């Protein structure tokens, strides 16, 4: 969405009250502290500690179940963290820029959860790379129709 002529562009409101900016700041602090070159698990552990230090509730590798139309769980996805129950976070430690493959992985997470925002970080580059992602409209429509577990028939 472009700003009208003469109007300054505005920040995107993700309705999380600054949580995404706080988590991005924590990731920047981890990257500044550790630098690139470590395994993904090192950054995962460091972020977990930063969440504790910041007094943020962060669930470690939550399982996002996927249900079929009969309510049977057929699989699950595992993002790296779920912060404050509303923000999904995924970490990478690649020496190359983030690709559509990593973004597609995050879209899977949207399809299996009710979260409206995901932060994707790549700690493997000399400068921290991050993306703030929102669920595509097709996922939102599909999520409402098919991926919500049905209550058992009585």
PDB file of N, CA, C and O in Angstrom, residues 98-124:
ATOM      1  N   UNK A  98      18.062 -15.154   2.922  1.00  0.00           N
ATOM      2  CA  UNK A  98      16.832 -15.933   3.042  1.00  0.00           C
ATOM      3  C   UNK A  98      16.207 -16.116   1.664  1.00  0.00           C
ATOM      4  O   UNK A  98      16.253 -15.217   0.821  1.00  0.00           O
ATOM      5  N   UNK A  99      15.616 -17.279   1.445  1.00  0.00           N
ATOM      6  CA  UNK A  99      15.032 -17.600   0.144  1.00  0.00           C
ATOM      7  C   UNK A  99      13.525 -17.825   0.290  1.00  0.00           C
ATOM      8  O   UNK A  99      12.981 -17.851   1.396  1.00  0.00           O
ATOM      9  N   UNK A 100      12.888 -18.050  -0.840  1.00  0.00           N
ATOM     10  CA  UNK A 100      11.457 -18.361  -0.827  1.00  0.00           C
ATOM     11  C   UNK A 100      11.172 -19.680  -0.110  1.00  0.00           C
ATOM     12  O   UNK A 100      10.060 -19.892   0.374  1.00  0.00           O
ATOM     13  N   UNK A 101      12.154 -20.583  -0.036  1.00  0.00           N
ATOM     14  CA  UNK A 101      11.962 -21.841   0.681  1.00  0.00           C
ATOM     15  C   UNK A 101      11.727 -21.586   2.174  1.00  0.00           C
ATOM     16  O   UNK A 101      10.851 -22.205   2.784  1.00  0.00           O
ATOM     17  N   UNK A 102      12.498 -20.703   2.764  1.00  0.00           N
ATOM     18  CA  UNK A 102      12.300 -20.374   4.179  1.00  0.00           C
ATOM     19  C   UNK A 102      10.968 -19.654   4.397  1.00  0.00           C
ATOM     20  O   UNK A 102      10.276 -19.901   5.384  1.00  0.00           O
ATOM     21  N   UNK A 103      10.603 -18.799   3.470  1.00  0.00           N
ATOM     22  CA  UNK A 103       9.321 -18.091   3.576  1.00  0.00           C
ATOM     23  C   UNK A 103       8.168 -19.088   3.441  1.00  0.00           C
ATOM     24  O   UNK A 103       7.184 -19.016   4.174  1.00  0.00           O
ATOM     25  N   UNK A 104       8.301 -20.060   2.529  1.00  0.00           N
ATOM     26  CA  UNK A 104       7.257 -21.080   2.370  1.00  0.00           C
ATOM     27  C   UNK A 104       7.100 -21.895   3.649  1.00  0.00           C
ATOM     28  O   UNK A 104       5.977 -22.234   4.042  1.00  0.00           O
ATOM     29  N   UNK A 105       8.193 -22.193   4.324  1.00  0.00           N
ATOM     30  CA  UNK A 105       8.121 -22.897   5.604  1.00  0.00           C
ATOM     31  C   UNK A 105       7.296 -22.090   6.606  1.00  0.00           C
ATOM     32  O   UNK A 105       6.458 -22.638   7.320  1.00  0.00           O
ATOM     33  N   UNK A 106       7.494 -20.790   6.618  1.00  0.00           N
ATOM     34  CA  UNK A 106       6.752 -19.925   7.538  1.00  0.00           C
ATOM     35  C   UNK A 106       5.273 -19.860   7.172  1.00  0.00           C
ATOM     36  O   UNK A 106       4.414 -19.801   8.059  1.00  0.00           O
ATOM     37  N   UNK A 107       4.967 -19.886   5.897  1.00  0.00           N
ATOM     38  CA  UNK A 107       3.563 -19.883   5.477  1.00  0.00           C
ATOM     39  C   UNK A 107       2.870 -21.158   5.960  1.00  0.00           C
ATOM     40  O   UNK A 107       1.704 -21.120   6.355  1.00  0.00           O
ATOM     41  N   UNK A 108       3.600 -22.274   5.978  1.00  0.00           N
ATOM     42  CA  UNK A 108       3.042 -23.495   6.564  1.00  0.00           C
ATOM     43  C   UNK A 108       2.630 -23.260   8.015  1.00  0.00           C
ATOM     44  O   UNK A 108       1.583 -23.733   8.456  1.00  0.00           O
ATOM     45  N   UNK A 109       3.447 -22.538   8.760  1.00  0.00           N
ATOM     46  CA  UNK A 109       3.136 -22.255  10.162  1.00  0.00           C
ATOM     47  C   UNK A 109       1.851 -21.442  10.286  1.00  0.00           C
ATOM     48  O   UNK A 109       1.054 -21.670  11.187  1.00  0.00           O
ATOM     49  N   UNK A 110       1.665 -20.503   9.387  1.00  0.00           N
ATOM     50  CA  UNK A 110       0.425 -19.722   9.410  1.00  0.00           C
ATOM     51  C   UNK A 110      -0.787 -20.613   9.157  1.00  0.00           C
ATOM     52  O   UNK A 110      -1.839 -20.425   9.761  1.00  0.00           O
ATOM     53  N   UNK A 111      -0.638 -21.573   8.259  1.00  0.00           N
ATOM     54  CA  UNK A 111      -1.758 -22.451   7.923  1.00  0.00           C
ATOM     55  C   UNK A 111      -2.170 -23.318   9.103  1.00  0.00           C
ATOM     56  O   UNK A 111      -3.315 -23.736   9.197  1.00  0.00           O
ATOM     57  N   UNK A 112      -1.238 -23.570  10.023  1.00  0.00           N
ATOM     58  CA  UNK A 112      -1.514 -24.458  11.152  1.00  0.00           C
ATOM     59  C   UNK A 112      -1.733 -23.713  12.464  1.00  0.00           C
ATOM     60  O   UNK A 112      -1.865 -24.337  13.504  1.00  0.00           O
ATOM     61  N   UNK A 113      -1.762 -22.382  12.435  1.00  0.00           N
ATOM     62  CA  UNK A 113      -1.924 -21.625  13.676  1.00  0.00           C
ATOM     63  C   UNK A 113      -2.863 -20.446  13.457  1.00  0.00           C
ATOM     64  O   UNK A 113      -3.237 -20.144  12.335  1.00  0.00           O
ATOM     65  N   UNK A 114      -3.197 -19.792  14.551  1.00  0.00           N
ATOM     66  CA  UNK A 114      -4.011 -18.575  14.465  1.00  0.00           C
ATOM     67  C   UNK A 114      -3.157 -17.318  14.530  1.00  0.00           C
ATOM     68  O   UNK A 114      -3.689 -16.221  14.602  1.00  0.00           O
ATOM     69  N   UNK A 115      -1.850 -17.464  14.535  1.00  0.00           N
ATOM     70  CA  UNK A 115      -0.954 -16.306  14.648  1.00  0.00           C
ATOM     71  C   UNK A 115      -1.056 -15.435  13.399  1.00  0.00           C
ATOM     72  O   UNK A 115      -1.210 -15.932  12.291  1.00  0.00           O
ATOM     73  N   UNK A 116      -0.951 -14.145  13.614  1.00  0.00           N
ATOM     74  CA  UNK A 116      -1.069 -13.175  12.525  1.00  0.00           C
ATOM     75  C   UNK A 116       0.273 -12.576  12.104  1.00  0.00           C
ATOM     76  O   UNK A 116       0.332 -11.816  11.136  1.00  0.00           O
ATOM     77  N   UNK A 117       1.342 -12.873  12.865  1.00  0.00           N
ATOM     78  CA  UNK A 117       2.655 -12.319  12.560  1.00  0.00           C
ATOM     79  C   UNK A 117       3.721 -13.373  12.852  1.00  0.00           C
ATOM     80  O   UNK A 117       3.611 -14.118  13.830  1.00  0.00           O
ATOM     81  N   UNK A 118       4.743 -13.410  11.995  1.00  0.00           N
ATOM     82  CA  UNK A 118       5.890 -14.281  12.209  1.00  0.00           C
ATOM     83  C   UNK A 118       7.149 -13.495  11.909  1.00  0.00           C
ATOM     84  O   UNK A 118       7.194 -12.760  10.917  1.00  0.00           O
ATOM     85  N   UNK A 119       8.152 -13.643  12.754  1.00  0.00           N
ATOM     86  CA  UNK A 119       9.460 -13.051  12.502  1.00  0.00           C
ATOM     87  C   UNK A 119      10.412 -14.163  12.080  1.00  0.00           C
ATOM     88  O   UNK A 119      10.540 -15.179  12.769  1.00  0.00           O
ATOM     89  N   UNK A 120      11.075 -13.963  10.949  1.00  0.00           N
ATOM     90  CA  UNK A 120      12.046 -14.903  10.407  1.00  0.00           C
ATOM     91  C   UNK A 120      13.416 -14.236  10.460  1.00  0.00           C
ATOM     92  O   UNK A 120      13.598 -13.147   9.904  1.00  0.00           O
ATOM     93  N   UNK A 121      14.364 -14.863  11.165  1.00  0.00           N
ATOM     94  CA  UNK A 121      15.703 -14.298  11.332  1.00  0.00           C
ATOM     95  C   UNK A 121      16.744 -15.197  10.683  1.00  0.00           C
ATOM     96  O   UNK A 121      16.654 -16.421  10.768  1.00  0.00           O
ATOM     97  N   UNK A 122      17.744 -14.565  10.068  1.00  0.00           N
ATOM     98  CA  UNK A 122      18.921 -15.275   9.573  1.00  0.00           C
ATOM     99  C   UNK A 122      20.140 -14.675  10.268  1.00  0.00           C
ATOM    100  O   UNK A 122      20.549 -13.551   9.978  1.00  0.00           O
ATOM    101  N   UNK A 123      20.714 -15.443  11.196  1.00  0.00           N
ATOM    102  CA  UNK A 123      21.861 -14.987  11.969  1.00  0.00           C
ATOM    103  C   UNK A 123      23.192 -15.280  11.273  1.00  0.00           C
ATOM    104  O   UNK A 123      24.242 -14.885  11.771  1.00  0.00           O
ATOM    105  N   UNK A 124      23.179 -15.968  10.139  1.00  0.00           N
ATOM    106  CA  UNK A 124      24.403 -16.439   9.502  1.00  0.00           C
ATOM    107  C   UNK A 124      25.150 -15.427   8.657  1.00  0.00           C
ATOM    108  O   UNK A 124      26.238 -15.720   8.174  1.00  0.00           O
TER     109      UNK A 124
END
